[in-house]
Structure formats: structure tokens, C-alpha cells
CSV table of C-alpha atoms in Angstrom, one decimal:
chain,number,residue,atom,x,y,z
A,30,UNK,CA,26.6,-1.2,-2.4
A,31,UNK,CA,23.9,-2.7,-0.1
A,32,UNK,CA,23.5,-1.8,3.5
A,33,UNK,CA,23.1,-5.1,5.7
A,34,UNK,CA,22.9,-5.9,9.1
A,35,UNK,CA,21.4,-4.1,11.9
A,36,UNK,CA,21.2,-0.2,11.6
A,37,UNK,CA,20.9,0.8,15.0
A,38,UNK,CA,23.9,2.1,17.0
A,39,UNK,CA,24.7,-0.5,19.6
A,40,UNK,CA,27.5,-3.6,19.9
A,41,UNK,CA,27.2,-6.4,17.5
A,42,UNK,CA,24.3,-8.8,18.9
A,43,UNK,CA,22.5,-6.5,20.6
A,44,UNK,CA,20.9,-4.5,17.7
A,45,UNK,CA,17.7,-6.0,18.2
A,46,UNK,CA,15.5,-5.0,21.3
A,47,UNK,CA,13.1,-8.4,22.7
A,48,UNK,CA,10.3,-9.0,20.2
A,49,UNK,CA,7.0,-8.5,21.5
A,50,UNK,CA,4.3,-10.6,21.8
A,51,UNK,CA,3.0,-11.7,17.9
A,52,UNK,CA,-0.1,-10.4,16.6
A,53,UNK,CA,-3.2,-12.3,16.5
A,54,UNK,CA,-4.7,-13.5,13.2
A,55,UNK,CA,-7.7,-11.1,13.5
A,56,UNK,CA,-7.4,-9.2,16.6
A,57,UNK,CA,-10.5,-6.8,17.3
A,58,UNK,CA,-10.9,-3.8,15.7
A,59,UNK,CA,-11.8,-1.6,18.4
A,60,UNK,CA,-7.7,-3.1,19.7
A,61,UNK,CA,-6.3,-1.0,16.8
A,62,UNK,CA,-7.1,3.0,16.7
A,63,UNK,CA,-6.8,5.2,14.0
A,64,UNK,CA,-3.9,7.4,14.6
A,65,UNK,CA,-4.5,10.8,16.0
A,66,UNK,CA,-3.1,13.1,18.6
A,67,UNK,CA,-6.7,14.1,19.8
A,68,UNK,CA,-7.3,10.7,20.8
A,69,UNK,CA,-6.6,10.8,24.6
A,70,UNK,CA,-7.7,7.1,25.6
A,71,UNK,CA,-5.1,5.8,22.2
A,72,UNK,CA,-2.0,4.9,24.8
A,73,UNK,CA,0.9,2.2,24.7
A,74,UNK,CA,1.2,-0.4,26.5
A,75,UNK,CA,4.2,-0.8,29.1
A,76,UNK,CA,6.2,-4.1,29.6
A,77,UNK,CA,8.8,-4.5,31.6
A,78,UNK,CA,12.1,-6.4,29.3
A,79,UNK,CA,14.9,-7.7,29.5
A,80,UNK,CA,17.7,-5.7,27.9
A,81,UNK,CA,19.8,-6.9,25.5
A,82,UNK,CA,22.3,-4.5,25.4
A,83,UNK,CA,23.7,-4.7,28.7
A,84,UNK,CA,22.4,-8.2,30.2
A,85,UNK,CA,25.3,-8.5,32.8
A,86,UNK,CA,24.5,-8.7,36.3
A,87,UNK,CA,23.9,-5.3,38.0
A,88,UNK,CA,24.3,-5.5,42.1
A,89,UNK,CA,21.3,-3.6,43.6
A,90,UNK,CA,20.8,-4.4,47.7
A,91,UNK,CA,21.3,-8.1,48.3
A,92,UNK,CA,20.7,-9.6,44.9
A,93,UNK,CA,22.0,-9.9,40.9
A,94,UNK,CA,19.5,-9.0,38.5
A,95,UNK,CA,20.2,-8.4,34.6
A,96,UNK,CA,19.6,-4.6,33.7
A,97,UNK,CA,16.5,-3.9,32.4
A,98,UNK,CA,14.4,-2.1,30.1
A,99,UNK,CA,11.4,-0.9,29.0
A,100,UNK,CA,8.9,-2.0,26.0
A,101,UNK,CA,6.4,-0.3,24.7
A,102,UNK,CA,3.8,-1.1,22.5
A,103,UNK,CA,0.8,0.6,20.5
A,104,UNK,CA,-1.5,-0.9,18.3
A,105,UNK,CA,-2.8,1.1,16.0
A,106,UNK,CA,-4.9,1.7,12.2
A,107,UNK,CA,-4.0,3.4,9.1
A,108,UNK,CA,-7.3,3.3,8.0
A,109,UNK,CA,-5.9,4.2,4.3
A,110,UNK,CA,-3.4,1.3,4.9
A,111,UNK,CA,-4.1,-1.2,7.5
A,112,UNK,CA,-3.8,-2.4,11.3
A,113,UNK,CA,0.3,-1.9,12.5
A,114,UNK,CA,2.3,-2.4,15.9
A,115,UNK,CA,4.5,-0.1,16.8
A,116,UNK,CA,7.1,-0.9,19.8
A,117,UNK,CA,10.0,1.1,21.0
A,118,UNK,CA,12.4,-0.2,23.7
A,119,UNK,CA,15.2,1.9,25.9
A,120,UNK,CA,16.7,0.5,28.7
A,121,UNK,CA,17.8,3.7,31.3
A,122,UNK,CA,20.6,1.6,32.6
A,123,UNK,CA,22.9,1.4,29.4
A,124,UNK,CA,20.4,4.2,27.6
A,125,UNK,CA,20.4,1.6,24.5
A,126,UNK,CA,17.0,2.1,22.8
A,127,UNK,CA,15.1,0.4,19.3
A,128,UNK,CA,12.2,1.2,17.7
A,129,UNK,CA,10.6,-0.9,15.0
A,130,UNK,CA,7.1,-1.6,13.5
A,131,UNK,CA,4.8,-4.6,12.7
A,132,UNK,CA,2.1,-5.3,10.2
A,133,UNK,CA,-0.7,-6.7,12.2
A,134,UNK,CA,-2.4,-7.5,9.2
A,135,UNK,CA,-2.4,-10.6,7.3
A,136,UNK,CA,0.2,-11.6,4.1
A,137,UNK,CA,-1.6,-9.4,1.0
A,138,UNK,CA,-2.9,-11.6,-2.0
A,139,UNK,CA,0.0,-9.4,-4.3
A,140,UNK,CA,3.4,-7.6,-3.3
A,141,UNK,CA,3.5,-4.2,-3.8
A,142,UNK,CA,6.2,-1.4,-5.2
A,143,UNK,CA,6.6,1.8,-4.4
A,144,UNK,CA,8.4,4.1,-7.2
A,145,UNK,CA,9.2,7.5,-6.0
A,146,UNK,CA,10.9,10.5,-7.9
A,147,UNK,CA,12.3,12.7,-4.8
A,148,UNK,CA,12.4,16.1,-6.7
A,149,UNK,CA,12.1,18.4,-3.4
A,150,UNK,CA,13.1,18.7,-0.1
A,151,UNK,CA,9.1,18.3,0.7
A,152,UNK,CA,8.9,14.7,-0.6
A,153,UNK,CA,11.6,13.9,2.6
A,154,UNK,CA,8.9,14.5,4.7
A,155,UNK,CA,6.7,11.8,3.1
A,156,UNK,CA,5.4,8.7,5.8
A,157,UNK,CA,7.3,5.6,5.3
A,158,UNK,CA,5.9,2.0,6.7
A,159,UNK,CA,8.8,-0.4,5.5
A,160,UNK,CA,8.0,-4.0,6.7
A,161,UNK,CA,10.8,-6.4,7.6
A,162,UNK,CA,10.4,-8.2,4.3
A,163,UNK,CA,10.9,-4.8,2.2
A,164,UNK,CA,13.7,-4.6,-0.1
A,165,UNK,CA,14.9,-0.9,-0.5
A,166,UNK,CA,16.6,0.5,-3.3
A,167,UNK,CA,17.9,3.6,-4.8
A,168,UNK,CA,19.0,2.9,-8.4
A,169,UNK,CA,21.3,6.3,-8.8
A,170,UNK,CA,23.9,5.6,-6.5
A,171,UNK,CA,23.6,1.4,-6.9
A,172,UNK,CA,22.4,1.1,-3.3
A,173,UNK,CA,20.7,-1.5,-1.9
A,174,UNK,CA,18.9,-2.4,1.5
A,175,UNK,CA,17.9,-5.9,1.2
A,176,UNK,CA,15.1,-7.8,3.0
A,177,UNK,CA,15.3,-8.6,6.2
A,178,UNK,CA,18.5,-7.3,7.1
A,179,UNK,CA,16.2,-4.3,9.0
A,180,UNK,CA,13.5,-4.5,11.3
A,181,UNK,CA,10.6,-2.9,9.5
A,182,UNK,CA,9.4,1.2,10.9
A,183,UNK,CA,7.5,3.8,10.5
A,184,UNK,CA,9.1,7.0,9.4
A,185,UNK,CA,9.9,9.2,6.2
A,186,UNK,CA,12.0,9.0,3.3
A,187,UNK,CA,14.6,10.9,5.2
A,188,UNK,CA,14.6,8.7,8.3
A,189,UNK,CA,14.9,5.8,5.6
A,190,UNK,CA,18.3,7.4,4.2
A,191,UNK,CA,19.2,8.4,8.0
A,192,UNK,CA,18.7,4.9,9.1
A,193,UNK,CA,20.7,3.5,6.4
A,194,UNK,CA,23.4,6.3,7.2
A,195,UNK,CA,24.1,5.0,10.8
A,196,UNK,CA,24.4,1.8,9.8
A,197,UNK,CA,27.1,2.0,7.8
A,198,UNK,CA,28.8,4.5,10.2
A,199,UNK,CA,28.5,2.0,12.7
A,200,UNK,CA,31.7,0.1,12.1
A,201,UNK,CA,33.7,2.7,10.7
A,202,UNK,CA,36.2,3.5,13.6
A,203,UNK,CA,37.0,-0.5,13.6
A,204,UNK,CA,37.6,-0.4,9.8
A,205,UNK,CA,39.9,2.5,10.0
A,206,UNK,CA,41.5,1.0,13.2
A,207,UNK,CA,42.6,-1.9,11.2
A,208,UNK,CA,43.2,0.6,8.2
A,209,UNK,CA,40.8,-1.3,6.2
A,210,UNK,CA,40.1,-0.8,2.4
A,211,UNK,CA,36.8,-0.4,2.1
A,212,UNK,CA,36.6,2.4,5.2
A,213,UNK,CA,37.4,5.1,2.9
A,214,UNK,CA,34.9,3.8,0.3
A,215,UNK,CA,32.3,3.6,2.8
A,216,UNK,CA,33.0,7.0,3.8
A,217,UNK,CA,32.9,8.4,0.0
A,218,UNK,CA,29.5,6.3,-0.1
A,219,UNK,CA,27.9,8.0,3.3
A,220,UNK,CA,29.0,11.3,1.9
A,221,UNK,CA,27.0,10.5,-1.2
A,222,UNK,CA,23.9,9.7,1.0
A,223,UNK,CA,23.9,12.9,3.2
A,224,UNK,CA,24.2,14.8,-0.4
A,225,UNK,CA,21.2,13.0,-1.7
A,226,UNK,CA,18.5,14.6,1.8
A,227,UNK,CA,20.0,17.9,0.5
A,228,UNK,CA,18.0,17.5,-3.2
A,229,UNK,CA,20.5,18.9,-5.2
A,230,UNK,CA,19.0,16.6,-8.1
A,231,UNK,CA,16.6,13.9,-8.5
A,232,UNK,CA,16.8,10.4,-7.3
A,233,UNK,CA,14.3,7.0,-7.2
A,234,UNK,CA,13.2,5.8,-4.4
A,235,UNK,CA,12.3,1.5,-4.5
A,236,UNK,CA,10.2,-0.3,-1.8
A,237,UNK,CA,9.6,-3.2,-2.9
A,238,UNK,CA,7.8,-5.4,-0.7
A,239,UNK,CA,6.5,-8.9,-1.6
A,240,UNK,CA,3.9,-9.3,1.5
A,241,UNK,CA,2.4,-6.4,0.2
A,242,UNK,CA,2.5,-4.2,3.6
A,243,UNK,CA,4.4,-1.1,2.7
A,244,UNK,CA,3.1,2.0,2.3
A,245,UNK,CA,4.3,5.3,1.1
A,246,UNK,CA,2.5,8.5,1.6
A,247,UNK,CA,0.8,10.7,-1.1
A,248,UNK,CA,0.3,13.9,0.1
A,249,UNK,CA,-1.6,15.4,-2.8
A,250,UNK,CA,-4.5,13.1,-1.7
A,251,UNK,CA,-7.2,12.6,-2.9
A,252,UNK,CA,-5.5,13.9,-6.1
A,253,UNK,CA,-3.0,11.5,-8.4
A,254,UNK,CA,0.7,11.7,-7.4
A,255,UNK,CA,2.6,11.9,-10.4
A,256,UNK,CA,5.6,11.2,-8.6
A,257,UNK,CA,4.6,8.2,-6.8
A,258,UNK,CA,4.4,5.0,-9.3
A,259,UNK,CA,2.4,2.2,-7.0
A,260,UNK,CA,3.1,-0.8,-9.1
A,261,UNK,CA,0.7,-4.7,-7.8
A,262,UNK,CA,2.7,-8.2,-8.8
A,263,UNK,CA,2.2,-11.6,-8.1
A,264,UNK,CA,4.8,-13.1,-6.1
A,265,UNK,CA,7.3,-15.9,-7.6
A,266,UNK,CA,7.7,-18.8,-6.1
A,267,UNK,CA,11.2,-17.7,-4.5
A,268,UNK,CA,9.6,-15.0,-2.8
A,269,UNK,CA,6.4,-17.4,-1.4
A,270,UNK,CA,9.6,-19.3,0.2
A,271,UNK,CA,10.5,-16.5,1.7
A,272,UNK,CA,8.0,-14.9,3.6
A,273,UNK,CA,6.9,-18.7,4.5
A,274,UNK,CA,4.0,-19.4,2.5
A,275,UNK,CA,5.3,-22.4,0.5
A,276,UNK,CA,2.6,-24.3,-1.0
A,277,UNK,CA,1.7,-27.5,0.8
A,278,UNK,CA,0.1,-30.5,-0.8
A,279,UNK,CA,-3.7,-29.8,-1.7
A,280,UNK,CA,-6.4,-32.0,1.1
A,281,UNK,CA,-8.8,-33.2,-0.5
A,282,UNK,CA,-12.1,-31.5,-0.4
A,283,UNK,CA,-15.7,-32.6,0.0
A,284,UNK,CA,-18.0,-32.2,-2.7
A,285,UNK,CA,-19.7,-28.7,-2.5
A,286,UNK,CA,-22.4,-27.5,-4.1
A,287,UNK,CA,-21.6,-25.7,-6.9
A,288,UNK,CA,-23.6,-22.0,-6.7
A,289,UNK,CA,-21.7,-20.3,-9.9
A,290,UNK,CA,-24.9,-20.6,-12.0
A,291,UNK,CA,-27.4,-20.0,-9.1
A,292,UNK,CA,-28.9,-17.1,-8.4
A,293,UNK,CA,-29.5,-16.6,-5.1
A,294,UNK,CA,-32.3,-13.9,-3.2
A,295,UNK,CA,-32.5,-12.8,0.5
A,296,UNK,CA,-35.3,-10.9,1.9
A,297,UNK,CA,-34.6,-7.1,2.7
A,298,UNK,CA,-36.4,-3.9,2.7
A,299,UNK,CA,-36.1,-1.4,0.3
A,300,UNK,CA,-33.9,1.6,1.3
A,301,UNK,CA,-36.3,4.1,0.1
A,302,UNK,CA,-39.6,2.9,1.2
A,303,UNK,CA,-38.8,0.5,3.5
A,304,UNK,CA,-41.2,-2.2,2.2
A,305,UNK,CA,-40.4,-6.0,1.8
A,306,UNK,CA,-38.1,-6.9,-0.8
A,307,UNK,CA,-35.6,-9.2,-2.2
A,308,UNK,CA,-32.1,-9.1,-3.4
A,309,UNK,CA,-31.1,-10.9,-6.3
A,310,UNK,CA,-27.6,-11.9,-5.9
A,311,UNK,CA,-24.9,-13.9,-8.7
A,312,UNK,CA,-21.2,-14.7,-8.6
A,313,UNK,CA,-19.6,-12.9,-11.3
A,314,UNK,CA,-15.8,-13.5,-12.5
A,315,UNK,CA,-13.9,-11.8,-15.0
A,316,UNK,CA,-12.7,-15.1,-16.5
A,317,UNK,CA,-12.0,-14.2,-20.1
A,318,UNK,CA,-9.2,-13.4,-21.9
A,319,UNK,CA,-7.5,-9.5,-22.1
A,320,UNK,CA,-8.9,-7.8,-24.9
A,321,UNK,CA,-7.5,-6.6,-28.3
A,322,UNK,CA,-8.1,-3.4,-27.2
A,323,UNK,CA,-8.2,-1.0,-23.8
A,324,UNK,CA,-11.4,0.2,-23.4
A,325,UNK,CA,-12.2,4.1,-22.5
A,326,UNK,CA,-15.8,4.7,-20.8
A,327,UNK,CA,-16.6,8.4,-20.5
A,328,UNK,CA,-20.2,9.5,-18.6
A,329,UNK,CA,-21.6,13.0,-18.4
A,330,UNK,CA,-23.2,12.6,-15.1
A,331,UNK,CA,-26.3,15.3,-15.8
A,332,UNK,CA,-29.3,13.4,-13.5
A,333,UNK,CA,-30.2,11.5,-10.6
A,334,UNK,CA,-31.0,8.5,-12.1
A,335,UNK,CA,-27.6,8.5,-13.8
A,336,UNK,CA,-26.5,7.1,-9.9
A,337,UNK,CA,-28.8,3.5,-10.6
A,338,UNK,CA,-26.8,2.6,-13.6
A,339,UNK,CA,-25.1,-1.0,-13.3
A,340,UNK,CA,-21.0,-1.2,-13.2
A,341,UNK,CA,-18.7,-3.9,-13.7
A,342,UNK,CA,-15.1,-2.3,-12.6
A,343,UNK,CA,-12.3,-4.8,-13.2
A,344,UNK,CA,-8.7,-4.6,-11.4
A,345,UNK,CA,-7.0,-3.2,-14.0
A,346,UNK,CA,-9.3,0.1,-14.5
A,347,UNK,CA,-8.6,3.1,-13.1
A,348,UNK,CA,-11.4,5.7,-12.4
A,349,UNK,CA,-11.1,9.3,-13.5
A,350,UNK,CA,-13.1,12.7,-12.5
A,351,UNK,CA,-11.8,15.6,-13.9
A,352,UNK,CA,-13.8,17.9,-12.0
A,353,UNK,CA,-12.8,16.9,-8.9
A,354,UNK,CA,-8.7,16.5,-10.1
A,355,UNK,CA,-9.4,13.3,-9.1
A,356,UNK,CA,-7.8,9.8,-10.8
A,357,UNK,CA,-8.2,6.5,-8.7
A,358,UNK,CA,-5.4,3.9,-10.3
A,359,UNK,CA,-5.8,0.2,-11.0
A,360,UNK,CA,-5.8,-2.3,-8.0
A,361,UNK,CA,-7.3,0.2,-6.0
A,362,UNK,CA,-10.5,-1.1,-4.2
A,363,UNK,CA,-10.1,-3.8,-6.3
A,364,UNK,CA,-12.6,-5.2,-8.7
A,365,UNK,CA,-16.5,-4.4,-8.0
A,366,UNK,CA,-19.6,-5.2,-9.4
A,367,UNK,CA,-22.1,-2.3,-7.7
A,368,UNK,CA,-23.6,1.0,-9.3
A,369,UNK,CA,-22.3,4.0,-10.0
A,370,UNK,CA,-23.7,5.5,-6.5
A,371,UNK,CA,-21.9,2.6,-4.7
A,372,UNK,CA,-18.7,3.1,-6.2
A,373,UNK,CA,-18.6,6.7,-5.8
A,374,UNK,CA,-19.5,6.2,-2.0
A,375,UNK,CA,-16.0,3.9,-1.6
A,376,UNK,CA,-14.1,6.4,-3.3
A,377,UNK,CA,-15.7,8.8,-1.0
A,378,UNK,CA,-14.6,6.5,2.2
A,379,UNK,CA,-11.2,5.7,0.9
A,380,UNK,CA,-10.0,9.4,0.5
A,381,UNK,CA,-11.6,11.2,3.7
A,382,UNK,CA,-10.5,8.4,6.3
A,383,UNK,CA,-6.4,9.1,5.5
A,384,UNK,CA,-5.4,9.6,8.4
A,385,UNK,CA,-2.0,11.2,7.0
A,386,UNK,CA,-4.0,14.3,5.6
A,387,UNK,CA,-6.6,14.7,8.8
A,388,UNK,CA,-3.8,13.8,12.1
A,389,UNK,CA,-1.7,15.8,13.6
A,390,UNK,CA,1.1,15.0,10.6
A,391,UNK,CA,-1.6,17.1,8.0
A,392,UNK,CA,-0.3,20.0,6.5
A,393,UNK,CA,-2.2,23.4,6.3
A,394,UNK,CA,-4.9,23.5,4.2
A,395,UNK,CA,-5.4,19.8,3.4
A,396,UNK,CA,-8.4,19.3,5.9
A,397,UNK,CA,-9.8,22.0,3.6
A,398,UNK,CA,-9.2,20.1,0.9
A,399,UNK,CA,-10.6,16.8,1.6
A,400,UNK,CA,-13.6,18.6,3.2
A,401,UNK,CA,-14.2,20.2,0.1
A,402,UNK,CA,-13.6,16.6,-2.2
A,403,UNK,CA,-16.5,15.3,0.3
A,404,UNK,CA,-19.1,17.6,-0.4
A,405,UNK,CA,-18.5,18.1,-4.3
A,406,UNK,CA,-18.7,14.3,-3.9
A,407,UNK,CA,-21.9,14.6,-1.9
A,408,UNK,CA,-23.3,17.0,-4.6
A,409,UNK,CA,-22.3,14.5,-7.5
A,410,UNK,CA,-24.3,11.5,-5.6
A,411,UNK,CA,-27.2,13.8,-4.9
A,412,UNK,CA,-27.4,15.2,-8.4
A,413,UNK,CA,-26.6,18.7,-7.3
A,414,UNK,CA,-23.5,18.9,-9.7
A,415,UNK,CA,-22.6,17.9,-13.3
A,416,UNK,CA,-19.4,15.7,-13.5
A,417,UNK,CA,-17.5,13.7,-16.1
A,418,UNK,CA,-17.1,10.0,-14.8
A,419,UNK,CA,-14.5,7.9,-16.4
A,420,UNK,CA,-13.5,4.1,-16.8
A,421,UNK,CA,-9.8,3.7,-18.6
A,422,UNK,CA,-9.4,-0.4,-18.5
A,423,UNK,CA,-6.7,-0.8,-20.3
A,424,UNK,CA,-7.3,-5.0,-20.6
A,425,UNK,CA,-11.1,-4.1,-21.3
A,426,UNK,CA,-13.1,-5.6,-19.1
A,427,UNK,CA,-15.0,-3.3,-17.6
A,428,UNK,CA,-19.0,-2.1,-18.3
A,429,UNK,CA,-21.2,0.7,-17.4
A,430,UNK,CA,-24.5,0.3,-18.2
A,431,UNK,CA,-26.3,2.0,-21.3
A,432,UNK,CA,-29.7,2.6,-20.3
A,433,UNK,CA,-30.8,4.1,-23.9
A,434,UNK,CA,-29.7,0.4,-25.2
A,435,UNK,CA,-30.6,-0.8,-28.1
A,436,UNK,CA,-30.1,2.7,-29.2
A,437,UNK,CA,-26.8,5.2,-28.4
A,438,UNK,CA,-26.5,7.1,-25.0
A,439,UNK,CA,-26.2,10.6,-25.6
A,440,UNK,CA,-24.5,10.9,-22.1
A,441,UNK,CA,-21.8,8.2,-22.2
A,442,UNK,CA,-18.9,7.8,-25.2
A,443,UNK,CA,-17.1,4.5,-25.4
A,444,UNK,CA,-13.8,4.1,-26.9
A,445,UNK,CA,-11.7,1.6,-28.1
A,446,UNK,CA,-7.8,2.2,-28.4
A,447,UNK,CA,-4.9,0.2,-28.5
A,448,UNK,CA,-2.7,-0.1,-25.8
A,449,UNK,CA,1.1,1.2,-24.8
A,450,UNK,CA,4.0,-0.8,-24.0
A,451,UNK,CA,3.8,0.4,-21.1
A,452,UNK,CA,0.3,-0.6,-20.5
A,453,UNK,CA,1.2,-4.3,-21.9
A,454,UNK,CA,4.0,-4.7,-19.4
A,455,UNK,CA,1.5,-3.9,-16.5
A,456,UNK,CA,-0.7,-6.5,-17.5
A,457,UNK,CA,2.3,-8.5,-18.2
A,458,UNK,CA,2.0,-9.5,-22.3
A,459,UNK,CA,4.9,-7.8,-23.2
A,460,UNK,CA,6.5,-11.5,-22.4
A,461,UNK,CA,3.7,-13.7,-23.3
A,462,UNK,CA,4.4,-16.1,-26.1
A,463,UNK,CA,0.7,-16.9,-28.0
A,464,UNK,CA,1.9,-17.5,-31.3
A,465,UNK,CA,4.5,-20.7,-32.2
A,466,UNK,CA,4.8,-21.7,-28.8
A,467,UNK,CA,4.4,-25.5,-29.6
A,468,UNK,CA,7.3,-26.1,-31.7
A,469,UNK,CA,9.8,-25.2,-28.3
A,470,UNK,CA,7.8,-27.9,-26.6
A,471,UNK,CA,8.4,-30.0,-29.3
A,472,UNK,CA,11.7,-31.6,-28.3
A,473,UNK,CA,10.3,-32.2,-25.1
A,474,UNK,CA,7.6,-34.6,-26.1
């Protein structure tokens, strides 16, 4: 069954409230806060709209004036997401009112799925930002949401399942008015829904979202959610049509110069000493093939100098540190080439600026927790603490220096295994054809 339509209770035509103004490409950044309660100068922005709802004439005095409403706006930052509008409209004539939310952000390079196993009534309370172009789907009881048949918001798996509640609700009395079929289906259907906020078992939750700008919370940041299953795809054509991004014909472009096998140098000063200096600087590319085999790097961080070594960290390897219960999946900051200091500085950026686990929507003793990841992270960088640092790259194309080479590392254990299905079906072999692909072109030729 899939829910379509608006959602929001109100007469047909008049389930969307006036769009506001659209976002600029790159607005600037000081425009979009970080969420928080504490920040006292973070407030919306009040326009005076048209509603409607109720956009017949209302006598007031002398004149006829449509009733009207009230938008407002606040633009604000998920700093472990991105830049998002959120507006809400009520009109106190009719007392019709709509919320909904915007990315404010560009298209993503990849879509994005959510996969989440609600085992407990505490996963209902995870944050939810489900963008227009979101498909939602809950595989159990064959319910779909499609996209664009919602206006995207920000809320929690419960107020997803709510929202998708009222909307079928919404022409019930008319069904049963005209003693329709389908009302008492519908209403065997909602009762199904209201069972599943309840828990009594397990159910999958799908966002799928092919512009890449949902976002579902993990609360057991900067730990791995093992409920959560955050899958990166490239978009098919279909899906390029859809959100508008249809490939026009290539322009020509001028001649450039062509810096691939150049490297360049800038002048800087050290960080240490502060003296003159220059930085050597080369495009690099993971252009190769996947490899035979996944490739396991495991480092026994015991000194200092262990924080100078060179790394190459593809977009398929996730990061591990067992110390810290700490696993950093694939896609994730994307591909770097930097040291090991550098790369544990990013993790250390990405995980203490959520603003899910440090706002006013934290739970108790998770400011404790990331508070604690930061300084055993601090010690790690400064040398302070022995750690295990590993590299799992399952299409193995990612390095970490060996700075005993020629001879073995004592410190650092490579591996070579060979890959899942799983694995392969994330990288996408599973339906590549590389052998005896010729003869089905043959009949073509």
C-alpha cells in the first residue's frame, strides 16, 4: 500500500502552505546556525502570507481582504549533516497550519539509504530529515511513501509513521460516506501502523533518497550503530530526470593545462618552527582497478612519530579504533590523502560537532561521552595513549606508510583476505560481467 498525496489535515488543494522564498546556491555561513536552544540571537524569520486554506474574502471595516497567515522561517546547520530551512505556516483565522523543511544545500554527488531495524521504543525517538525527493518504505507491512508526494521535515521515526497515519485518515469519513471498499481496508492498514510505534516486534525502516539529503540519527555516536545500515549509490539516469539534473549536451572546452603530472610547491612556514618552507603538492586519483583482494591495515600506535606517517584512505575503507569503540564506515569523509595526525583530527571534528548528541535533544550522559572520545583522541594525537588504528578497504586501495621499508614494521600487520558477497555487492561486482562478455555483443556488430 503506498501513502500518496498530501498528509496534512486540511481540504483537498490546500495541503500545501505558500513556498518560501528558494535558497540561494551558497548562501553565507554565518546565515545558517547550528542548532541549539542556548543560542539566543538563532530566531525565525516572520512573513506575513497568504493563506491557502481559507482564501475567501473576509469583511474587516470598509474593505475585502483574503484571510491571512503567518510564515515563518529559520535557517539553520546540522553541522554533522548540512545547511536546512525550516518553515512553518498557521493562519489564526481558519487555524490551518504546515510545517515542512528544505535542504539548503546543493544536490549530493551520490543518493543515500537509510536501513534501520526499529527494535525499541527508544529508536522512535531518533531525528528524521526526509527531503521532498525521499522515498519511504517499510518492507513488513508492503508500505510505501513515494517521492514527492510529501513535503520533506524534520522529525523522528514516530512522527514519520504519525504523518503517514493522518494522511490516510484524512479521507476516511468520505470513503465510508460513500460505503467505499477500500475504507475498511485502509482502516485494517492504519491499525497496523499505530501497532507498529507500540514495538511489539521488529520492523525496517527505508529512506531512500536519491539527492542524497536525508539523514537519520545515530544516537550511539561516535560509536557504530549496528542498527542503522547507511548505504552511498550512484544515481540512474531515471532518477537524474527526476530531481532535474538531466545531462545537457557537453560545451566545448578550451585547452587547459594539463597539471596531473606536475608537482606543484607554495611557500609556507613550518608549523613547528615557523621558518620558510615549501609544500609540495600532487594530484592523486585512485584510478585503478578493485583488487583481488580487501585489504586489512592494522597499526599499534606506540610513539609520536607514528602521527607523520603518510595515508592514502580510499572511499570504500572504513576506519576502526577499538580502544575508543570507535568504527568510521566507508563514504564517510570521503577519500583523503593526508597523515595519520590529519585524519585523526577530522574524525575528531566530525564526531564532537553533532549537534544531536550536544543540543537541547542530547540525552543524559552523551555530552560525557563525546567529551571523553575528545580527549582520549587528544591523548592518541599527542602520544599520551597506545591505540590500535585500523584500515579495512574491502576493494584495496588504500596505504599507510611503512617507515621500516625495505624491511617489516614491527608496529603495523597487513592483510590480505578475500571478500563477502556482501562486500562485492557494495562495490557493485556481484553483477559485473568480465569474462565472455564479447560474444553477447557479437550479434550486435
Amino acid at each position: 500500500m503506498a501513502a500518496s498525496g498530501a498528509v496534512e489535515p486540511g481540504p483537498p488543494g490546500a495541503a500545501v502552505a505558500p513556498s518560501p522564498v528558494p535558497a540561494p546556491p551558497s548562501a553565507p555561513s554565518h546565515l545558517f546556525r547550528p542548532i541549539s536552544a542556548e543560542d539566543e540571537e538563532q530566531q525565525p524569520t516572520e512573513i506575513e502570507s497568504l493563506c491557502m486554506n481559507c482564501y475567501r474574502n473576509v469583511r474587516r471595516g470598509h474593505g475585502a481582504v483574503g484571510g491571512r497567515g503567518m510564515t515563518r522561517l529559520l535557517l539553520t546547520k546540522i553541522p554533522f549533516f548540512r545547511e536546512i530551512i525550516v518553515s512553518s505556516f498557521s493562519c489564526e483565522h481558519c487555524g490551518w497550519n504546515n510545517t515542512e523543511i528544505q535542504s539548503a544545500g546543493r544536490i549530493q554527488d551520490q543518493g543515500v539509504r537509510y536501513t534501520l531495524t526499529v527494535r525499541a521504543l527508544e529508536d522512535m525517538n531518533r531525528e528524521v530529515v526526509k527531503t521532498d525527493s525521499a522515498t519511504t518504505r517499510i518492507p513488513e507491512l508492503d508500505f510505501e511513501i513515494p517521492a514527492f508526494s510529501q513535503k520533506g521535515a524534520l522529525t523522528t521515526v514516530e512522527g514519520l509513521i504519525t504523518r503517514a497515519i493522518s494522511g490516510l485518515e484524512q479521507d476516511q469519513p468520505a470513503r465510508r460516506a460513500n460505503k467505499d471498499a477500500t475504507a475498511e481496508r485502509i482502516d485494517e492498514f492504519i491499525v497496523k501502523l499505530k501497532e507498529l510505534k507500540q514495538v511489539t516486534s521488529p520492523f525496517t525502516l527505508i529512506i531512500d533518497d536519491p539527492s542524497g539529503n536525508s539523514f537519520v540519527e545515530n544516537p550511539h555516536a561516535p560509536q557504530k550503530d549496528d542498527a542503522l545500515v547507511i548505504t552511498h549509490y550512484n544515481r540512474t539516469r531515471q532518477q537524474e530526470e527526476m530531481l532535474g539534473l538531466q545531462a545537457e549536451a557537453p560545451a566545448e572546452k578550451p585547452e587547459e593545462e594539463d597539471l596531473r603530472n606536475e608537482v606543484l610547491q607554495f611557500n609556507t612556514n613550518c608549523p613547528e618552527c615557523n621558518a620558510p618552507a615549501q609544500t609540495n603538492m600532487k594530484l592523486v586519483k585512485s584510478g585503478g582497478a578493485v583488487e583481488a583482494l580487501g585489504t586489512r591495515i592494522t597499526l599499534h600506535i606506540t610513539d609520536p612519530s607514528d602521527m607523520t606517517r603518510d595515508l592514502l584512505k580510499s572511499e570504500t575503507c572504513s576506519v576502526e579504533i577499538p580502544e575508543l569503540e570507535f568504527e568510521l564506515g566507508m563514504a564517510v569523509l570521503g577519500g583523503k590523502f593526508t597523515t595519520l595526525e590529519g585524519l585523526l583530527k577530522d574524525i575528531r571534528e566530525l564526531v564532537t560537532k553533532n549537534p544531536f548528541t550536544l543540543g537541547d535533544s542530547s540525552s543524559p550522559g552523551q555530552m560525557e561521552k563525546l567529551q571523553e572520545f575528545s580527549q582520549k583522541m587528544d591523548q592518541i594525537i599527542e602520544g599520551n595513549m597506545k591505540a590500535h588504528f585500523i584500515m579495512d578497504d574491502p576493494a584495496g586501495n588504500s596505504y599507510l606508510q611503512n617507515v621500516y621499508a625495505p624491511e617489516d614494521d614491527p608496529e603495523m600487520k597487513v592483510e590480505r583476505y578475500k571478500r563477502t558477497f556482501d562486500q562485492n555487492e557494495e562495490l557493485g561486482l556481484n553483477d559485473m560481467k568480465t569474462e565472455g562478455y564479447e560474444a553477447g555483443l557479437a550479434p550486435q556488430r
